[in-house]
mmCIF file of C-alpha atoms in Angstrom:
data_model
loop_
_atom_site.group_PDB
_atom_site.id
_atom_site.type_symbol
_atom_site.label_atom_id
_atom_site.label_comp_id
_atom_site.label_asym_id
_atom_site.label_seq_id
_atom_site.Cartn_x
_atom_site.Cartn_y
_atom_site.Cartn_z
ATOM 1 C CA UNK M 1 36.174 -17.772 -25.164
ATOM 2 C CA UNK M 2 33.627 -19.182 -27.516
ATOM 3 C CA UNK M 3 31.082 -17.112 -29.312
ATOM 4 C CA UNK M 4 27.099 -17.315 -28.374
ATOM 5 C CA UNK M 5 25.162 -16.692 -30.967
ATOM 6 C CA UNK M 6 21.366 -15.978 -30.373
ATOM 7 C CA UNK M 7 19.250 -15.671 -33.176
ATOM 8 C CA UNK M 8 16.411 -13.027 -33.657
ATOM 9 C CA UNK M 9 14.201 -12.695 -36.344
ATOM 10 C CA UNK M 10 13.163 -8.606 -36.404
ATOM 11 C CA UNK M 11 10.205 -7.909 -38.390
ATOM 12 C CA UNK M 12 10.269 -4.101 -39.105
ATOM 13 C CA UNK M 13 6.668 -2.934 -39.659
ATOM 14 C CA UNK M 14 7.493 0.499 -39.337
ATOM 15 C CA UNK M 15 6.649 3.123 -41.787
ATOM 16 C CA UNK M 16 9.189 5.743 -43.372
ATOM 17 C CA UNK M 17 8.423 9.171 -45.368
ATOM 18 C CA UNK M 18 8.414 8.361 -49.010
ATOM 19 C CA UNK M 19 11.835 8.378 -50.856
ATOM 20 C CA UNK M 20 11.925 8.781 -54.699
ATOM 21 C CA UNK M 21 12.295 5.006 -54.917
ATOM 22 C CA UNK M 22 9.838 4.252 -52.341
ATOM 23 C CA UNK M 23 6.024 4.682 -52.594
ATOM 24 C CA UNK M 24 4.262 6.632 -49.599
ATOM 25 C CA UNK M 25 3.529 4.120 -46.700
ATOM 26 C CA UNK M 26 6.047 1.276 -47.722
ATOM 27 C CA UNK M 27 7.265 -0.994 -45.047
ATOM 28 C CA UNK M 28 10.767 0.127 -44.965
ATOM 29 C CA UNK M 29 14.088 -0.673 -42.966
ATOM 30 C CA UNK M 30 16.199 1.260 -44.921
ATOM 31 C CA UNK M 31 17.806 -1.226 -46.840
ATOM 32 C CA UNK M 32 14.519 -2.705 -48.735
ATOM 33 C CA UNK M 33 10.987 -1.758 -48.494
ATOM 34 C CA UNK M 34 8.066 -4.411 -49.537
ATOM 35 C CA UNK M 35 4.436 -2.438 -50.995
ATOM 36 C CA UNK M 36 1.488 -3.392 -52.842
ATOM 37 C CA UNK M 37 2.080 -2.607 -56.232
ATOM 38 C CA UNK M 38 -0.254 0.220 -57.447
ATOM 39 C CA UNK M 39 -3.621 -0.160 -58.991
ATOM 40 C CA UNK M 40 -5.025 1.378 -61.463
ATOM 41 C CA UNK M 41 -6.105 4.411 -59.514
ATOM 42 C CA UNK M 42 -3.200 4.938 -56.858
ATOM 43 C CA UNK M 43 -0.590 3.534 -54.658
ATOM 44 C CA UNK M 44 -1.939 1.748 -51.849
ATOM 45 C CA UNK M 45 -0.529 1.741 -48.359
ATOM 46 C CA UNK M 46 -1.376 -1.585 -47.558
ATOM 47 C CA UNK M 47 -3.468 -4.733 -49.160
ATOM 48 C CA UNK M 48 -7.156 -3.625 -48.289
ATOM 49 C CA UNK M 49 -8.951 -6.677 -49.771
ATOM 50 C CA UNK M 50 -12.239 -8.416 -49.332
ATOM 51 C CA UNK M 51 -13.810 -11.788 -50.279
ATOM 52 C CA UNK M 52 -16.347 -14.538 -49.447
ATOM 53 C CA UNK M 53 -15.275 -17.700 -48.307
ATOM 54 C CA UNK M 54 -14.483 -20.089 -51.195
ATOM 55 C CA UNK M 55 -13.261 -16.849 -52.847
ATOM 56 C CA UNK M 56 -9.797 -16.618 -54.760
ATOM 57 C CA UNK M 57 -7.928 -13.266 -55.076
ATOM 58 C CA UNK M 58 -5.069 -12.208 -57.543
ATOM 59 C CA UNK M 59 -2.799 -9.474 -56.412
ATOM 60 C CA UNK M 60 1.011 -8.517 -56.774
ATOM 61 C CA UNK M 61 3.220 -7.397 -54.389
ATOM 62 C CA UNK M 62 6.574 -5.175 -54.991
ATOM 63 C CA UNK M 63 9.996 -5.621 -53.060
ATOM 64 C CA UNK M 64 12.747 -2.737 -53.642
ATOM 65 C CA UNK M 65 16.685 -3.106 -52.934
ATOM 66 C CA UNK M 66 17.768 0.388 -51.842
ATOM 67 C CA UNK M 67 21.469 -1.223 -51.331
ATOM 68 C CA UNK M 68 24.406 -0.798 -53.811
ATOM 69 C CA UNK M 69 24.330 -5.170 -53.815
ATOM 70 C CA UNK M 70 21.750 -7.731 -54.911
ATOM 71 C CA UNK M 71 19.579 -9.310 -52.307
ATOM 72 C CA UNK M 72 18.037 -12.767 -51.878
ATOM 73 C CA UNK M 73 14.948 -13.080 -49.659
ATOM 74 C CA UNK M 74 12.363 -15.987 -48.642
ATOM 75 C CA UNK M 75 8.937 -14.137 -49.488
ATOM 76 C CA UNK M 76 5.977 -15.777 -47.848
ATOM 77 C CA UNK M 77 2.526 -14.775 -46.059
ATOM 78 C CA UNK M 78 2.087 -14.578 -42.439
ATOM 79 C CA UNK M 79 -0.605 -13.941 -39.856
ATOM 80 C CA UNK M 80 -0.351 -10.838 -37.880
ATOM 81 C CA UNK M 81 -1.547 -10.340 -34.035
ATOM 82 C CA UNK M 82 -1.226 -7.625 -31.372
ATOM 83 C CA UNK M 83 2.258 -7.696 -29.116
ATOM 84 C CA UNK M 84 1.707 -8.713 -25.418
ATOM 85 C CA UNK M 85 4.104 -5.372 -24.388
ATOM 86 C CA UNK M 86 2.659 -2.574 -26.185
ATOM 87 C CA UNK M 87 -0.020 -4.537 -28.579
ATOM 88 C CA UNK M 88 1.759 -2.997 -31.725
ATOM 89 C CA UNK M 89 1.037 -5.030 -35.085
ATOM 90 C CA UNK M 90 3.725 -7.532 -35.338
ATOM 91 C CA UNK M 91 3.133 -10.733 -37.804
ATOM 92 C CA UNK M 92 4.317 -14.518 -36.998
ATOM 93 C CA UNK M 93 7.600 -16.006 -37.986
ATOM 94 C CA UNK M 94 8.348 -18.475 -41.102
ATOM 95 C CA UNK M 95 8.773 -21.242 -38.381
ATOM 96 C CA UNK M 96 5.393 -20.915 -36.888
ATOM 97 C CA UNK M 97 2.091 -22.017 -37.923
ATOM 98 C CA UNK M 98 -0.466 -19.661 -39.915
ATOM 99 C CA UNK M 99 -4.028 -20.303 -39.454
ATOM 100 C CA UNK M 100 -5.449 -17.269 -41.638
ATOM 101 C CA UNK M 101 -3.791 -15.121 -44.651
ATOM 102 C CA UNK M 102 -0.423 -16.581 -43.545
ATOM 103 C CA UNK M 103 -1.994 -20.244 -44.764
ATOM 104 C CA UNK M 104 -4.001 -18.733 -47.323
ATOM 105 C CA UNK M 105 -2.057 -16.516 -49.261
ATOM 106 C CA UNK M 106 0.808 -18.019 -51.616
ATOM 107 C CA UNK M 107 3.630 -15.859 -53.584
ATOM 108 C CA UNK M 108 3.968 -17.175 -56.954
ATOM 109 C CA UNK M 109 7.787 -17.010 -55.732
ATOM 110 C CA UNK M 110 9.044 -18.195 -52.146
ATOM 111 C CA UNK M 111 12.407 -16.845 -52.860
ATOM 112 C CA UNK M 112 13.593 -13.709 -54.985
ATOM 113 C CA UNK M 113 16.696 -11.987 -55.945
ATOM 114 C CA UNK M 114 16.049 -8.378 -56.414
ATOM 115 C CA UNK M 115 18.754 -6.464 -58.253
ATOM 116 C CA UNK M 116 20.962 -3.267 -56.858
ATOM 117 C CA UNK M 117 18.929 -0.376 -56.761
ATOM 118 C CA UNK M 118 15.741 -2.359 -58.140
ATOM 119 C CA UNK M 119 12.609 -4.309 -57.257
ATOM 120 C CA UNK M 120 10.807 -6.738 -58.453
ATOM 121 C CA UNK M 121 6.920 -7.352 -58.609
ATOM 122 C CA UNK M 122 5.500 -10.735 -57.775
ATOM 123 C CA UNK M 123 2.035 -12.069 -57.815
ATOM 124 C CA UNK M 124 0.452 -14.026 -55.114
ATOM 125 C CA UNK M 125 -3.291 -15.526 -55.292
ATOM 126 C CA UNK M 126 -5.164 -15.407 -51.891
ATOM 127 C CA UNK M 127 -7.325 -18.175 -51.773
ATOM 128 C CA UNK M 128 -9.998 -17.923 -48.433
ATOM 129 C CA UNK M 129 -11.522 -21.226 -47.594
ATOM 130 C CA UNK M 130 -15.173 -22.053 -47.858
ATOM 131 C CA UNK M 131 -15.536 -22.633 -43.805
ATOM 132 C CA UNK M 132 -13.432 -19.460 -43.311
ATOM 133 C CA UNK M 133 -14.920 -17.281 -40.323
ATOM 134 C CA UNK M 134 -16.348 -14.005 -41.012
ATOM 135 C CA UNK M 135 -14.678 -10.786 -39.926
ATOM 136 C CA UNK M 136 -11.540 -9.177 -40.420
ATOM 137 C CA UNK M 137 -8.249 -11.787 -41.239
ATOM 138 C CA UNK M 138 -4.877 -9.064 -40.753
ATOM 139 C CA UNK M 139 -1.508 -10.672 -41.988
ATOM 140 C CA UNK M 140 1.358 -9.451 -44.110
ATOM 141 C CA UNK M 141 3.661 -10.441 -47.069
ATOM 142 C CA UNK M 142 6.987 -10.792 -45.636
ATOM 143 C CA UNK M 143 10.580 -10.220 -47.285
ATOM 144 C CA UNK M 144 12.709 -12.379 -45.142
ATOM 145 C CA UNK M 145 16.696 -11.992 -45.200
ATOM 146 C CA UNK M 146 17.601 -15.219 -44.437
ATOM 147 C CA UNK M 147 21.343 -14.107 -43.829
ATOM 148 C CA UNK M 148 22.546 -14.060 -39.951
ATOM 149 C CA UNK M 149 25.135 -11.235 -39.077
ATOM 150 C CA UNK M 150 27.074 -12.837 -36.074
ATOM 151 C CA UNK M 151 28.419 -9.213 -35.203
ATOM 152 C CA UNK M 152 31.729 -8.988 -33.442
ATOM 153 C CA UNK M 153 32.408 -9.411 -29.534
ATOM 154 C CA UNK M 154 33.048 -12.509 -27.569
ATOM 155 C CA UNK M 155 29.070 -12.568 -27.025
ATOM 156 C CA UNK M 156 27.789 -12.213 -31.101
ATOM 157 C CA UNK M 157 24.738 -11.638 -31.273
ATOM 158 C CA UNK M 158 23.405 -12.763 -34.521
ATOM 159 C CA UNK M 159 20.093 -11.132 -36.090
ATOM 160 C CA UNK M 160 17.599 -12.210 -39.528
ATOM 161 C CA UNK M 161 15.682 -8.935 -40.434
ATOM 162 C CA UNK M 162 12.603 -8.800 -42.006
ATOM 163 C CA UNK M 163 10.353 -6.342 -43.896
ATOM 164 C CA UNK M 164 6.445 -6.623 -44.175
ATOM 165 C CA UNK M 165 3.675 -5.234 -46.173
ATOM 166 C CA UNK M 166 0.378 -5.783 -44.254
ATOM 167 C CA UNK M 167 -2.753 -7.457 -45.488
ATOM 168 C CA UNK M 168 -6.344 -6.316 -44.123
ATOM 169 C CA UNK M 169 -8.585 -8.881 -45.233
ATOM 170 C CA UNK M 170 -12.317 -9.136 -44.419
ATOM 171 C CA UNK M 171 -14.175 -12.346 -45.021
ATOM 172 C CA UNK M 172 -17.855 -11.871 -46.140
ATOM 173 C CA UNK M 173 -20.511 -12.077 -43.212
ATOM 174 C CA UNK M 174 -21.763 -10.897 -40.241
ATOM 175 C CA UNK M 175 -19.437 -8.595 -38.467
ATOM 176 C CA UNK M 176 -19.863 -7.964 -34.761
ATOM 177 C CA UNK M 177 -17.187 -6.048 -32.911
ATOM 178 C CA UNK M 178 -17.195 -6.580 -29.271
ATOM 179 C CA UNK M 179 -14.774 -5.450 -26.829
ATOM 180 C CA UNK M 180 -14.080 -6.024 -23.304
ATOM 181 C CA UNK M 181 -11.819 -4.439 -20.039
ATOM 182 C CA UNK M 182 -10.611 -7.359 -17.488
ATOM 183 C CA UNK M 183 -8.620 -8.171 -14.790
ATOM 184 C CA UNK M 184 -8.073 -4.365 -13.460
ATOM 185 C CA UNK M 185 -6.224 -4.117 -10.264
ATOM 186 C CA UNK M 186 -4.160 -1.003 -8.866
ATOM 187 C CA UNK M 187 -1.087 -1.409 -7.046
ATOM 188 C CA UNK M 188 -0.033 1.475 -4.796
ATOM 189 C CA UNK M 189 3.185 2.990 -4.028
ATOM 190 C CA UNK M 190 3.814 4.881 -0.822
ATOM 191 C CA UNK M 191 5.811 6.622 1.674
ATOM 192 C CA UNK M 192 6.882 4.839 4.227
ATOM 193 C CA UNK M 193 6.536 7.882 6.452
ATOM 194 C CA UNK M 194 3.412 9.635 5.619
ATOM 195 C CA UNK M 195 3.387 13.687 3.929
ATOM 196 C CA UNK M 196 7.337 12.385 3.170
ATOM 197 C CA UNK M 197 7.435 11.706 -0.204
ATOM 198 C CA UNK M 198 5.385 11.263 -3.519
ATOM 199 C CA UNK M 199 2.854 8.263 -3.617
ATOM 200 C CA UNK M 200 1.865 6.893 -6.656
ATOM 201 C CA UNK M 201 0.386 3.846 -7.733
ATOM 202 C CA UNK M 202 0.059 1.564 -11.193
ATOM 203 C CA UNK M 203 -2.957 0.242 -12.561
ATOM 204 C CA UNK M 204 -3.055 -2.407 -14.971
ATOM 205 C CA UNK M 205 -5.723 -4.323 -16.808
ATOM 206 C CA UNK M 206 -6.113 -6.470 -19.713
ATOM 207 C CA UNK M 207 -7.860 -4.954 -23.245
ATOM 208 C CA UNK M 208 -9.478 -7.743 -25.019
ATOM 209 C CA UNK M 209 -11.329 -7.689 -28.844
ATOM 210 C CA UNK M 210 -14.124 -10.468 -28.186
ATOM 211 C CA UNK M 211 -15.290 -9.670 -31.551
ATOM 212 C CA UNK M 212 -14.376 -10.292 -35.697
ATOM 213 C CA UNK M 213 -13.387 -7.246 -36.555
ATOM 214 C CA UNK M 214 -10.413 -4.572 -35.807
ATOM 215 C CA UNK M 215 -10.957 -2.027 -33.722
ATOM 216 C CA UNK M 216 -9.499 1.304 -32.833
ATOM 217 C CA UNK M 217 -9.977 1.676 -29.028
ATOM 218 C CA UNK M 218 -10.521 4.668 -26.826
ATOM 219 C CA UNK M 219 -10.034 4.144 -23.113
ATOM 220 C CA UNK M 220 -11.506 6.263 -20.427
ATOM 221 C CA UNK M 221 -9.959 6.042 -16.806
ATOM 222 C CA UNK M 222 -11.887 7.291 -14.039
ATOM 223 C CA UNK M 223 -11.034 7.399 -10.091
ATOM 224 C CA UNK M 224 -13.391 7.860 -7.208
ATOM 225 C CA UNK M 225 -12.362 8.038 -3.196
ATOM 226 C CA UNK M 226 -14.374 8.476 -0.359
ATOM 227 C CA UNK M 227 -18.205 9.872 -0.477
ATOM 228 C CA UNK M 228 -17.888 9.968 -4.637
ATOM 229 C CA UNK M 229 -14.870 12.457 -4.763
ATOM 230 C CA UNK M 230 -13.495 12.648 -8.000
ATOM 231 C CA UNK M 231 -9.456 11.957 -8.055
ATOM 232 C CA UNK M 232 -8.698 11.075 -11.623
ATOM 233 C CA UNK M 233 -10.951 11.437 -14.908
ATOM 234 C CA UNK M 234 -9.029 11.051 -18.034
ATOM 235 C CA UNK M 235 -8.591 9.318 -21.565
ATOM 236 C CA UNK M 236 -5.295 7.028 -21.823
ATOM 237 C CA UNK M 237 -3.422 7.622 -24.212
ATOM 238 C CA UNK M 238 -0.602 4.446 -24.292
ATOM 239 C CA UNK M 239 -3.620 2.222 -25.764
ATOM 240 C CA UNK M 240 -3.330 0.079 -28.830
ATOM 241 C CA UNK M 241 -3.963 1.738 -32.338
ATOM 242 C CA UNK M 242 -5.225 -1.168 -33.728
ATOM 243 C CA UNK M 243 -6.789 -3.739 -31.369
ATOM 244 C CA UNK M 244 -7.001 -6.998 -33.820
ATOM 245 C CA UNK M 245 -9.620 -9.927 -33.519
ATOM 246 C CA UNK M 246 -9.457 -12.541 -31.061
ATOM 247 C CA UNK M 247 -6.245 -10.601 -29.293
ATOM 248 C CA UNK M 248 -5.691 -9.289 -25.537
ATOM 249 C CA UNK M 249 -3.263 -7.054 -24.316
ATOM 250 C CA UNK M 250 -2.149 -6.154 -21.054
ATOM 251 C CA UNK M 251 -1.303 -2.817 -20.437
ATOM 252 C CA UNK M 252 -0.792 -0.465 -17.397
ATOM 253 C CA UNK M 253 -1.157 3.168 -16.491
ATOM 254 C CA UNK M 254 0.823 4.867 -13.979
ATOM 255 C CA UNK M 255 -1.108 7.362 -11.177
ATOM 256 C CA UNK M 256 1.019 9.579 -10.078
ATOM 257 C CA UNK M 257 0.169 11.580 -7.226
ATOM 258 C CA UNK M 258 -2.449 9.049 -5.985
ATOM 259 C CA UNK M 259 -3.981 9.462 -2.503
ATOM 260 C CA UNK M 260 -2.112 8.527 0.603
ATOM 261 C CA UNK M 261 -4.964 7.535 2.483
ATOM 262 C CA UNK M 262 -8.256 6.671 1.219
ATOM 263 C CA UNK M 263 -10.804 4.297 -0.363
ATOM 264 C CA UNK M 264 -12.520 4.433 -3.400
ATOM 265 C CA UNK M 265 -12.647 2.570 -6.572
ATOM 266 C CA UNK M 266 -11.282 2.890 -10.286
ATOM 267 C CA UNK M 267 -13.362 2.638 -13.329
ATOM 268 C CA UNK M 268 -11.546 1.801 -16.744
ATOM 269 C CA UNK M 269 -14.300 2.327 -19.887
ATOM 270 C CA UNK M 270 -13.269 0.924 -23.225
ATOM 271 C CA UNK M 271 -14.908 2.131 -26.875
ATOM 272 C CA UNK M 272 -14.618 1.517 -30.052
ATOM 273 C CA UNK M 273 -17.254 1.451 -33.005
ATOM 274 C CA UNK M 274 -20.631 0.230 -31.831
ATOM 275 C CA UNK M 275 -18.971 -1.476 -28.810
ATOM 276 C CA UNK M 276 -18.499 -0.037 -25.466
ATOM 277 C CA UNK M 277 -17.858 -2.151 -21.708
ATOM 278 C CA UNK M 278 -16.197 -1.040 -18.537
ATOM 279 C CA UNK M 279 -14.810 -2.446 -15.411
ATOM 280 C CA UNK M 280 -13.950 -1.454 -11.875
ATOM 281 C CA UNK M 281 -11.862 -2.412 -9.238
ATOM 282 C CA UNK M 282 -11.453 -0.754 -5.157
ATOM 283 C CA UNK M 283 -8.265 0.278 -3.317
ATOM 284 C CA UNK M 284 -7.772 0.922 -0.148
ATOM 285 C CA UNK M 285 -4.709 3.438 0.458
ATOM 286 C CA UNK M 286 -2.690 3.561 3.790
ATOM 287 C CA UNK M 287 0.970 4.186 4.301
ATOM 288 C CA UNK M 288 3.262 1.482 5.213
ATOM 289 C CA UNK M 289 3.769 2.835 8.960
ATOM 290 C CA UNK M 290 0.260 3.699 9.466
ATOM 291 C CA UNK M 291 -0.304 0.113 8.933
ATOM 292 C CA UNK M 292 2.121 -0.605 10.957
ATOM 293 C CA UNK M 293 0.987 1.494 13.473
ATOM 294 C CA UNK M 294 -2.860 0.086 13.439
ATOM 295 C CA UNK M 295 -1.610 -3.485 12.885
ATOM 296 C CA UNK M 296 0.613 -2.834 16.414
ATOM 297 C CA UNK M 297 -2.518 -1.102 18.137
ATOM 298 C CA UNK M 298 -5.048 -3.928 16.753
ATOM 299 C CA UNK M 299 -2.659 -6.478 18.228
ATOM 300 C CA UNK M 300 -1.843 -4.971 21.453
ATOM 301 C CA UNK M 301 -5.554 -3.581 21.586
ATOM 302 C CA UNK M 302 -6.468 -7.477 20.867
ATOM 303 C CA UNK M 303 -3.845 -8.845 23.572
ATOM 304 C CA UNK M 304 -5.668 -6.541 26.264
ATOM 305 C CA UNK M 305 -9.008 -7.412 25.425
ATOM 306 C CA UNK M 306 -8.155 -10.957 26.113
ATOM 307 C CA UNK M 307 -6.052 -10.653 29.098
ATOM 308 C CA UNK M 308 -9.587 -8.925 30.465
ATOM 309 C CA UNK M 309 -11.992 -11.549 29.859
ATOM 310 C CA UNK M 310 -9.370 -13.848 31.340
ATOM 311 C CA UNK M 311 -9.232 -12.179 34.172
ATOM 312 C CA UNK M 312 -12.891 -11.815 35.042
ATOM 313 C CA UNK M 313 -13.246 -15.442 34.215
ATOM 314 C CA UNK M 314 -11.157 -15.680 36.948
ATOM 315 C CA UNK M 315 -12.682 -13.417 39.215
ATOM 316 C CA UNK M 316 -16.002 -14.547 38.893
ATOM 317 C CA UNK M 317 -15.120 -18.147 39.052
ATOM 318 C CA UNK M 318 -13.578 -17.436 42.731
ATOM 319 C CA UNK M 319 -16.402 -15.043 43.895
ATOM 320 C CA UNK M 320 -19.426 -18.149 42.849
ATOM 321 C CA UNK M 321 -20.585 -19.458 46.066
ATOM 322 C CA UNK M 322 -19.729 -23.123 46.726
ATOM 323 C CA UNK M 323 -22.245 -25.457 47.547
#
């Protein structure tokens, strides 16, 4: 049978503990790690740098071979966003187009061969346009091996893995962070029988930064039921760490133990620094054969209703005197 060979490109932006080799914070698969090289004070975890537009930057980045074996990567800038599953940082391919520090910064090498057990430094100017927006600009410098392992198996499935240092660059200017909560809507999940079995339900809503900067969102989640009873009150926890300009995520947040029958509302707040907005949606809980049930009862109730006034149509149409 022939091999299928699907290509993924993996961009680790995870961070390691520090190895002797490796300064604290590099981005780090194991194999090589890509930094900023250190200034004249410290190392730096990531690029933290800051211009006005029409500005130009100098800075140098370092990529390390922690393999016994020289390796070849492409080396180029790329813009980063949020992840539509979790909203982790994650930072665009080679293949697709950059609109911020991806198009504005350039390595003064696109490719480099860094030596066994050795890294090499290499400068890149950042260069922000003179109609560049205001606000924060994330991105990364990317290490890129462009080898594909095919794996073994009759299905191969062949992966490119990168490494990336990130880049937080603000552009001079008014900032204004802004952040929103929309589209919330809870989906329940009950019993068919009810008091036999747990109910639960999901709610899910979209977290959107309207604003130019990053933010660092706290989410409150509050639930209300009949007459203003409290059910739920508490902050979530599986939120974004970094909520990034101009991105939306959609995330979720299961309820377990949620009523079985009732009617209320839920409230999601969302914070961050000088920015706060909330949104609600209702619910209306019933089990599936209680709905049954009052469907059945509202039909047959219906039926008889109508059967009535048919019936005294009829018996008032024969008891009218005829002229």
């Amino acid at each position: 049978m022939r091999k299928l060979y699907v290509l993924l490109l993996s961009l680790s932006l995870s961070l390691f503990l520090a190895t002797a080799a490796t300064p604290a914070h590099a981005a780090d698969n194991g194999s090589w790690s890509v930094y900023p090289a250190a200034s004249r004070i410290a190392a730096r975890p990531y690029f933290y740098l800051s211009a006005d537009p029409g500005q130009t930057i100098d800075d140098k980045v370092v990529v390390s071979n922690r393999t016994g074996r020289p390796l070849t990567f492409r080396l180029y800038a790329a813009d980063a966003y949020n992840t539509a599953r979790d909203g982790g940082f994650a930072v665009r391919t080679v293949a697709e187009k950059q609109r911020g520090v991806g198009a504005w910064a350039r390595p003064a090498k696109t490719r480099v061969t860094v030596p066994a057990h050795g890294r090499v430094t290499v400068p890149f100017t950042l260069s922000v346009p003179e109609g560049a927006e205001p606000g924060d600009h994330p991105g990364a410098l990317v290490a890129l091996d462009e080898r594909i392992d095919k794996g073994d198996g009759t299905v191969a499935l062949g992966v490119q893995r990168a490494v990336a240092a990130r880049v937080y660059l603000r552009v001079g200017g008014p900032t204004v962070p802004a952040i929103t909560v929309e589209d919330v809507r809870v989906s329940h999940h009950q019993p068919l029988v009810p008091g036999l079995g747990d109910s639960g339900a999901t709610i899910s809503y979209t977290l959107r930064n309207t604003g130019n900067v990053t933010l660092n969102p706290k989410v409150e989640l509050r639930a209300t039921g009949l007459f203003g009873r409290t059910l739920l009150a508490r902050d979530l926890v599986k939120i974004p760490g970094e909520l990034l300009p101009g991105q939306r995520v959609r995330l979720s947040e299961p309820w377990r133990g949620a009523p079985q029958l009732d009617w209320g509302a839920v409230k999601l707040t969302a914070s961050a620094k000088d920015t706060r907005e909330s949104a609600s949606a209702g619910f209306f809980a019933l089990p599936w054969l209680a709905a049954v049930v009052l469907f059945a009862a509202g039909g047959v109730g219906g039926g008889l209703w109508v059967r009535w006034r048919l019936l005294r149509r009829r018996g008032w149409s024969r008891s009218s005197p005829r002229p």
